[in-house]
Short mmCIF file of C-alpha atoms in Angstrom, two decimals:
data_model
loop_
_atom_site.label_atom_id
_atom_site.label_comp_id
_atom_site.label_asym_id
_atom_site.label_seq_id
_atom_site.Cartn_x
_atom_site.Cartn_y
_atom_site.Cartn_z
CA MET A 1 -141.69 -114.52 -17.44
CA ASN A 2 -140.34 -112.23 -20.62
CA LYS A 3 -143.19 -112.26 -22.11
CA GLN A 4 -145.49 -109.25 -22.22
CA LEU A 5 -148.84 -109.91 -23.30
CA THR A 6 -151.41 -112.31 -22.89
CA LEU A 7 -154.56 -113.00 -25.03
CA GLY A 8 -157.75 -112.43 -22.82
CA VAL A 9 -161.27 -113.65 -23.74
CA ASP A 10 -164.75 -113.27 -21.82
CA LEU A 11 -166.96 -115.55 -23.00
CA GLY A 12 -170.44 -115.04 -22.54
CA GLY A 13 -173.98 -116.09 -23.44
CA THR A 14 -174.46 -112.85 -25.88
CA ASN A 15 -170.28 -111.96 -26.76
CA ILE A 16 -167.27 -113.60 -27.08
CA ARG A 17 -164.75 -111.05 -26.44
CA VAL A 18 -161.26 -110.97 -27.36
CA ALA A 19 -158.29 -108.56 -26.82
CA LEU A 20 -154.53 -108.60 -26.21
CA VAL A 21 -153.70 -107.01 -22.90
CA ASP A 22 -150.36 -105.72 -21.45
CA ARG A 23 -149.28 -105.95 -17.73
CA GLU A 24 -150.79 -102.80 -17.03
CA GLY A 25 -153.77 -103.79 -18.62
CA ARG A 26 -153.61 -101.70 -21.27
CA VAL A 27 -155.58 -103.27 -24.00
CA GLN A 28 -153.53 -103.57 -27.10
CA ALA A 29 -156.05 -104.79 -30.21
CA LYS A 30 -159.47 -106.00 -28.79
CA ALA A 31 -162.34 -107.98 -31.66
CA VAL A 32 -166.16 -108.23 -30.43
CA HIS A 33 -167.66 -111.87 -32.06
CA LYS A 34 -171.54 -113.01 -30.94
CA THR A 35 -171.58 -115.82 -29.43
CA GLU A 36 -174.50 -118.02 -30.99
CA SER A 37 -175.51 -119.64 -27.80
CA ALA A 38 -178.59 -121.31 -29.09
CA GLN A 39 -176.95 -122.90 -31.93
CA GLY A 40 -175.32 -125.49 -29.74
CA GLY A 41 -172.20 -126.09 -27.23
CA GLU A 42 -169.87 -127.13 -30.40
CA HIS A 43 -171.36 -123.95 -32.40
CA VAL A 44 -169.91 -121.72 -29.95
CA VAL A 45 -166.45 -123.80 -29.31
CA ARG A 46 -166.13 -122.80 -32.84
CA ARG A 47 -167.69 -118.93 -32.44
CA VAL A 48 -164.56 -119.13 -29.57
CA GLU A 49 -161.79 -119.93 -31.88
CA ALA A 50 -162.44 -118.33 -34.82
CA ALA A 51 -161.71 -115.17 -32.28
CA ILE A 52 -159.13 -115.60 -31.01
CA GLU A 53 -157.58 -117.29 -34.55
CA GLU A 54 -158.92 -113.71 -35.79
CA LEU A 55 -156.83 -111.24 -33.64
CA LEU A 56 -153.61 -113.29 -33.24
CA ASN A 57 -153.73 -112.92 -37.75
CA ASP A 58 -154.31 -109.70 -37.13
CA ASN A 59 -151.71 -109.38 -35.03
CA LYS A 60 -148.54 -111.44 -36.18
CA ALA A 61 -145.79 -109.03 -34.97
CA LYS A 62 -147.07 -109.76 -31.56
CA LEU A 63 -147.51 -113.53 -31.15
CA PRO A 64 -143.59 -113.79 -29.60
CA ALA A 65 -144.79 -111.27 -27.06
CA ILE A 66 -148.11 -113.03 -26.34
CA ALA A 67 -147.31 -115.54 -22.72
CA GLY A 68 -150.91 -117.68 -23.04
CA ILE A 69 -154.32 -117.07 -23.27
CA GLY A 70 -156.85 -116.98 -20.45
CA ILE A 71 -160.36 -117.25 -20.29
CA GLY A 72 -163.29 -115.85 -17.92
CA SER A 73 -166.29 -118.04 -18.37
CA ALA A 74 -169.95 -117.86 -16.54
CA GLY A 75 -170.46 -120.70 -14.88
CA LEU A 76 -168.76 -123.66 -12.75
CA ILE A 77 -165.25 -123.95 -13.42
CA ASP A 78 -162.64 -126.72 -12.57
CA VAL A 79 -159.64 -125.17 -13.94
CA ARG A 80 -157.49 -127.81 -13.06
CA GLU A 81 -158.93 -129.70 -15.55
CA LYS A 82 -159.75 -126.62 -17.74
CA THR A 83 -163.33 -127.63 -18.28
CA VAL A 84 -166.51 -125.87 -17.72
CA LEU A 85 -168.43 -127.48 -15.55
CA TYR A 86 -172.10 -126.21 -16.25
CA ALA A 87 -172.52 -122.80 -17.98
CA GLY A 88 -176.52 -122.53 -17.68
CA ASN A 89 -176.57 -119.51 -20.28
CA LEU A 90 -174.18 -121.61 -22.49
CA GLY A 91 -176.20 -125.07 -22.23
CA TRP A 92 -172.75 -126.59 -21.47
CA ASN A 93 -172.02 -129.72 -19.02
CA ASN A 94 -168.51 -130.52 -18.80
CA VAL A 95 -167.03 -128.67 -21.76
CA PRO A 96 -162.75 -129.22 -21.92
CA LEU A 97 -163.23 -125.88 -23.88
CA GLY A 98 -159.60 -124.96 -22.09
CA ARG A 99 -157.74 -128.17 -23.19
CA LEU A 100 -159.34 -127.81 -26.78
CA LEU A 101 -157.85 -124.11 -27.11
CA GLU A 102 -154.43 -125.57 -25.18
CA GLU A 103 -154.41 -127.99 -28.02
CA LYS A 104 -155.46 -126.17 -31.03
CA PHE A 105 -153.23 -123.00 -30.11
CA GLN A 106 -150.50 -124.45 -28.60
CA LEU A 107 -150.05 -121.76 -25.67
CA PRO A 108 -150.53 -122.35 -22.48
CA LEU A 109 -154.23 -121.76 -21.17
CA ARG A 110 -155.78 -120.03 -17.66
CA LEU A 111 -159.14 -120.71 -17.77
CA ALA A 112 -161.31 -119.25 -14.31
CA ASN A 113 -164.90 -118.29 -13.48
CA ASP A 114 -166.07 -114.78 -15.13
CA ALA A 115 -166.83 -113.20 -11.61
CA ASN A 116 -163.64 -114.41 -10.46
CA ALA A 117 -161.49 -112.93 -13.53
CA ALA A 118 -163.12 -109.39 -12.55
CA ALA A 119 -162.10 -109.92 -9.26
CA LEU A 120 -158.54 -110.01 -10.52
CA ALA A 121 -158.69 -107.09 -12.99
CA GLU A 122 -159.95 -104.93 -10.08
CA TRP A 123 -156.98 -105.96 -7.80
CA LEU A 124 -154.62 -105.81 -10.52
CA TRP A 125 -155.04 -102.49 -12.05
CA GLY A 126 -158.26 -101.11 -10.45
CA LYS A 127 -159.98 -99.82 -7.52
CA ALA A 128 -158.30 -102.38 -4.98
CA LYS A 129 -155.45 -101.88 -6.76
CA GLY A 130 -152.43 -102.39 -3.88
CA LYS A 131 -155.41 -103.55 -1.33
CA SER A 132 -154.58 -107.58 -0.42
CA ASN A 133 -158.59 -108.56 0.70
CA LEU A 134 -160.98 -108.08 -1.72
CA LEU A 135 -164.32 -108.78 -2.22
CA LEU A 136 -166.20 -107.93 -5.36
CA VAL A 137 -170.26 -108.74 -5.92
CA SER A 138 -171.51 -108.66 -9.19
CA ILE A 139 -175.14 -108.40 -9.79
CA GLY A 140 -176.55 -108.79 -12.51
CA THR A 141 -178.85 -111.66 -14.83
CA GLY A 142 -177.61 -113.85 -11.72
CA VAL A 143 -175.27 -112.91 -8.58
CA GLY A 144 -171.62 -114.63 -8.60
CA GLY A 145 -168.16 -113.40 -6.59
CA GLY A 146 -164.79 -112.89 -6.33
CA VAL A 147 -162.20 -113.24 -3.50
CA ILE A 148 -158.64 -112.23 -2.91
CA SER A 149 -158.02 -113.19 0.32
CA GLY A 150 -153.96 -112.22 0.99
CA GLY A 151 -152.94 -110.77 -2.08
CA ARG A 152 -154.02 -113.83 -3.87
CA LEU A 153 -157.27 -115.29 -6.37
CA LEU A 154 -159.35 -117.41 -4.17
CA GLU A 155 -160.19 -120.38 -6.05
CA GLY A 156 -160.84 -123.39 -4.25
CA VAL A 157 -159.68 -127.27 -4.50
CA GLY A 158 -161.28 -126.98 -8.50
CA GLY A 159 -161.65 -123.50 -9.48
CA GLY A 160 -165.48 -123.64 -7.45
CA ALA A 161 -164.77 -121.01 -4.86
CA SER A 162 -167.59 -118.00 -4.53
CA GLU A 163 -170.62 -118.59 -5.98
CA ILE A 164 -172.13 -116.57 -3.59
CA GLY A 165 -174.71 -116.31 -5.09
CA HIS A 166 -176.11 -119.78 -4.17
CA MET A 167 -175.31 -119.02 -0.38
CA SER A 168 -178.90 -119.08 1.17
CA VAL A 169 -180.28 -115.98 2.75
CA ASP A 170 -183.97 -117.99 3.20
CA ILE A 171 -183.83 -121.57 4.48
CA HIS A 172 -187.47 -121.62 3.94
CA GLY A 173 -187.19 -119.97 0.50
CA PRO A 174 -188.14 -121.27 -3.18
CA GLU A 175 -186.50 -124.09 -4.24
CA CYS A 176 -183.08 -123.04 -6.61
CA GLY A 177 -182.52 -124.74 -9.64
CA CYS A 178 -178.95 -125.03 -7.93
CA GLY A 179 -181.04 -127.59 -5.81
CA ASN A 180 -180.36 -125.35 -2.63
CA ARG A 181 -183.03 -123.07 -1.02
CA GLY A 182 -182.99 -119.26 -0.60
CA CYS A 183 -180.77 -119.06 -2.41
CA LEU A 184 -179.37 -115.09 -2.61
CA GLU A 185 -180.08 -114.66 -6.66
CA LEU A 186 -183.45 -116.08 -6.07
CA TYR A 187 -183.84 -112.19 -4.53
CA ALA A 188 -181.05 -110.25 -4.91
CA SER A 189 -179.77 -110.94 -8.70
CA GLY A 190 -181.66 -108.82 -11.96
CA THR A 191 -183.98 -111.77 -12.81
CA ALA A 192 -184.69 -111.82 -9.43
CA ILE A 193 -186.55 -108.55 -8.83
CA GLY A 194 -187.99 -108.30 -12.09
CA ARG A 195 -190.09 -111.89 -11.12
CA ARG A 196 -190.74 -111.02 -7.78
CA ALA A 197 -191.54 -107.38 -8.58
CA GLU A 198 -194.28 -109.10 -11.37
CA GLU A 199 -195.57 -111.68 -8.95
CA ARG A 200 -196.35 -109.19 -6.22
CA ARG A 201 -198.12 -106.58 -8.51
CA VAL A 202 -200.43 -109.38 -9.69
CA ALA A 203 -201.06 -110.37 -6.08
CA ALA A 204 -201.79 -106.75 -4.86
CA LEU A 205 -204.15 -105.88 -7.86
CA ALA A 206 -205.50 -109.04 -6.59
CA GLU A 207 -206.02 -108.09 -3.41
CA GLY A 208 -207.61 -104.89 -4.49
CA ARG A 209 -204.90 -102.47 -2.86
CA ALA A 210 -204.60 -99.20 -4.45
CA GLY A 211 -202.31 -96.82 -6.35
CA ILE A 212 -201.00 -100.38 -8.11
CA ARG A 213 -199.93 -99.88 -11.71
CA THR A 214 -201.72 -102.25 -14.51
CA ALA A 215 -198.75 -102.76 -16.94
CA PRO A 216 -196.36 -105.33 -16.05
CA TRP A 217 -192.68 -105.17 -15.08
CA PRO A 218 -191.34 -106.58 -17.59
CA SER A 219 -187.25 -106.69 -15.77
CA ALA A 220 -185.41 -104.38 -13.15
CA VAL A 221 -184.91 -101.60 -15.05
CA GLU A 222 -188.31 -101.18 -15.51
CA VAL A 223 -188.92 -101.58 -11.49
CA ARG A 224 -186.05 -99.17 -10.49
CA GLN A 225 -187.27 -96.52 -12.71
CA SER A 226 -190.58 -96.95 -11.05
CA ALA A 227 -188.96 -97.12 -7.92
CA LEU A 228 -187.63 -93.88 -9.30
CA GLU A 229 -190.32 -92.08 -9.47
CA GLY A 230 -191.67 -93.27 -6.37
CA ASP A 231 -194.28 -95.91 -7.10
CA ALA A 232 -194.17 -97.62 -3.10
CA LEU A 233 -194.08 -101.55 -4.73
CA ALA A 234 -191.41 -101.10 -6.63
CA GLN A 235 -189.64 -99.34 -3.68
CA GLU A 236 -190.97 -101.98 -1.51
CA ILE A 237 -188.97 -104.35 -3.44
CA ILE A 238 -186.02 -102.33 -4.06
CA GLN A 239 -186.10 -102.42 0.01
CA GLU A 240 -186.31 -106.57 0.30
CA THR A 241 -183.61 -106.26 -2.37
CA ALA A 242 -181.13 -104.35 0.05
CA TYR A 243 -182.10 -106.32 3.11
CA TYR A 244 -181.57 -109.93 1.19
CA LEU A 245 -177.90 -108.46 -0.42
CA GLY A 246 -176.68 -106.52 2.61
CA MET A 247 -177.19 -109.98 4.31
CA GLY A 248 -175.58 -112.18 2.01
CA VAL A 249 -172.40 -109.69 1.70
CA VAL A 250 -172.65 -109.57 5.98
CA ASN A 251 -172.42 -113.25 6.31
CA LEU A 252 -168.65 -112.73 3.34
CA ILE A 253 -167.19 -110.21 5.26
CA HIS A 254 -167.61 -112.51 8.52
CA LEU A 255 -166.24 -115.30 6.53
CA PHE A 256 -163.65 -113.50 4.20
CA ASN A 257 -162.44 -110.14 6.49
CA PRO A 258 -162.19 -107.92 2.99
CA GLU A 259 -160.51 -104.46 3.45
CA GLU A 260 -162.41 -103.45 0.14
CA ILE A 261 -166.10 -104.54 -1.01
CA LEU A 262 -166.36 -103.76 -4.50
CA PHE A 263 -169.92 -103.38 -6.64
CA THR A 264 -170.37 -105.20 -10.19
CA GLY A 265 -173.11 -105.62 -12.90
CA GLY A 266 -175.81 -104.15 -14.63
CA VAL A 267 -178.28 -104.09 -11.10
CA MET A 268 -175.75 -102.38 -9.54
CA ASP A 269 -174.66 -99.26 -12.36
CA SER A 270 -175.39 -96.09 -9.34
CA GLU A 271 -173.85 -94.83 -6.33
CA THR A 272 -177.05 -93.18 -5.72
CA PHE A 273 -179.36 -96.47 -6.37
CA LEU A 274 -179.45 -99.16 -4.41
CA LEU A 275 -175.72 -99.15 -2.82
CA PRO A 276 -176.60 -96.59 -0.12
CA GLU A 277 -179.47 -99.39 0.75
CA VAL A 278 -176.99 -102.40 0.65
CA ILE A 279 -174.29 -100.36 2.62
CA ALA A 280 -177.30 -98.89 5.73
CA ALA A 281 -177.70 -102.94 5.91
CA ILE A 282 -174.23 -104.21 6.13
CA LYS A 283 -173.72 -101.59 8.73
CA GLN A 284 -177.13 -102.21 11.18
CA ARG A 285 -175.73 -106.50 10.81
CA CYS A 286 -171.99 -106.56 10.56
CA ILE A 287 -170.16 -107.60 13.58
CA PRO A 288 -168.54 -103.91 14.49
CA ALA A 289 -165.20 -104.86 14.40
CA LEU A 290 -164.59 -106.62 11.03
CA TYR A 291 -166.90 -103.48 9.57
CA ASN A 292 -164.33 -101.17 10.90
CA GLN A 293 -162.20 -102.76 9.04
CA ILE A 294 -163.49 -102.02 5.65
CA THR A 295 -161.13 -99.62 4.48
CA GLY A 296 -164.05 -98.24 1.17
CA ILE A 297 -167.50 -100.39 -0.08
CA GLY A 298 -168.58 -98.50 -3.48
CA LEU A 299 -169.30 -99.47 -7.08
CA ALA A 300 -165.93 -101.46 -9.56
CA SER A 301 -163.92 -99.51 -11.33
CA LEU A 302 -163.59 -101.42 -14.52
CA GLY A 303 -166.97 -101.93 -15.35
CA GLY A 304 -167.80 -103.81 -18.44
CA GLU A 305 -164.20 -104.67 -19.00
CA ALA A 306 -163.43 -106.27 -16.05
CA GLY A 307 -164.17 -109.66 -17.20
CA LEU A 308 -162.19 -109.60 -19.81
CA LEU A 309 -158.56 -107.64 -18.66
CA GLY A 310 -159.17 -110.33 -15.37
CA ALA A 311 -158.85 -113.26 -17.78
CA ALA A 312 -155.88 -111.85 -19.28
CA GLY A 313 -154.20 -111.21 -15.89
CA LEU A 314 -154.65 -114.60 -15.09
CA HIS A 315 -150.76 -115.18 -16.53
CA PHE A 316 -149.77 -112.61 -14.73
CA VAL A 317 -150.34 -113.95 -10.96
CA GLU A 318 -148.53 -116.68 -9.53
CA ALA A 319 -150.50 -120.44 -10.34
#
């Protein structure tokens, strides 16, 4: 392929980010638009179309160099049909986004889950560059993941591989919206941290436990801050989160034998908070021979740009 640019789209519940990216992972042009997901699926599709159209119109001289459009979207993806099968944050079910955009813009289009796209970006241009086997774990509102195995993005038959947030870490746990029980996402996501902390706070107050804060914890951010300030209950929640997250990652190590493990997302934004506890839990439970083959466990390097870059990078790797 002699075309040196792709147009990447990072489709989230809040923002649609679009960029022209070259083969070295450098952003040549970029724009951000509000998703406006509350106005319905058809409206969001039109918003994506408008965002792409605007970027193309602003960069007409670069059109001959564009190889195609790559989209990273939250949710369950069918890469063959270029369809978003389900995306709760968009209110989507079976939206043929890729085919609609391919028809409109007459450019080749590839579609991937956003966490898979982030893993691809870290492998192409980030901290895992040069590594053939990568496990990326994204901890934010939900829990997502991406796997590079043998130098290829692991997608599965339809693109649904690496839905790690929905592997069970407690067979007797609460029911998840996916239909499973005890999913990792119910214990380790930012949403779960805030919910579990508030449930435990209310229960502890009812039991008359000493030293319990009376103000609610509105989110995981406040739970984290309380833990840093020495709140015992908040620290318990964080330790439990590290335990469940570590357990989930150990399962993935035993499945995929990665050489690099990277964490990303709003919950994992510090080398000194949560990550050391997660690493300790992994080391405690992992088969030593597999643990010893891991060359690095740490934070991803591309941050919030990873999904956008990885979406563009879909056209720079073999399908």
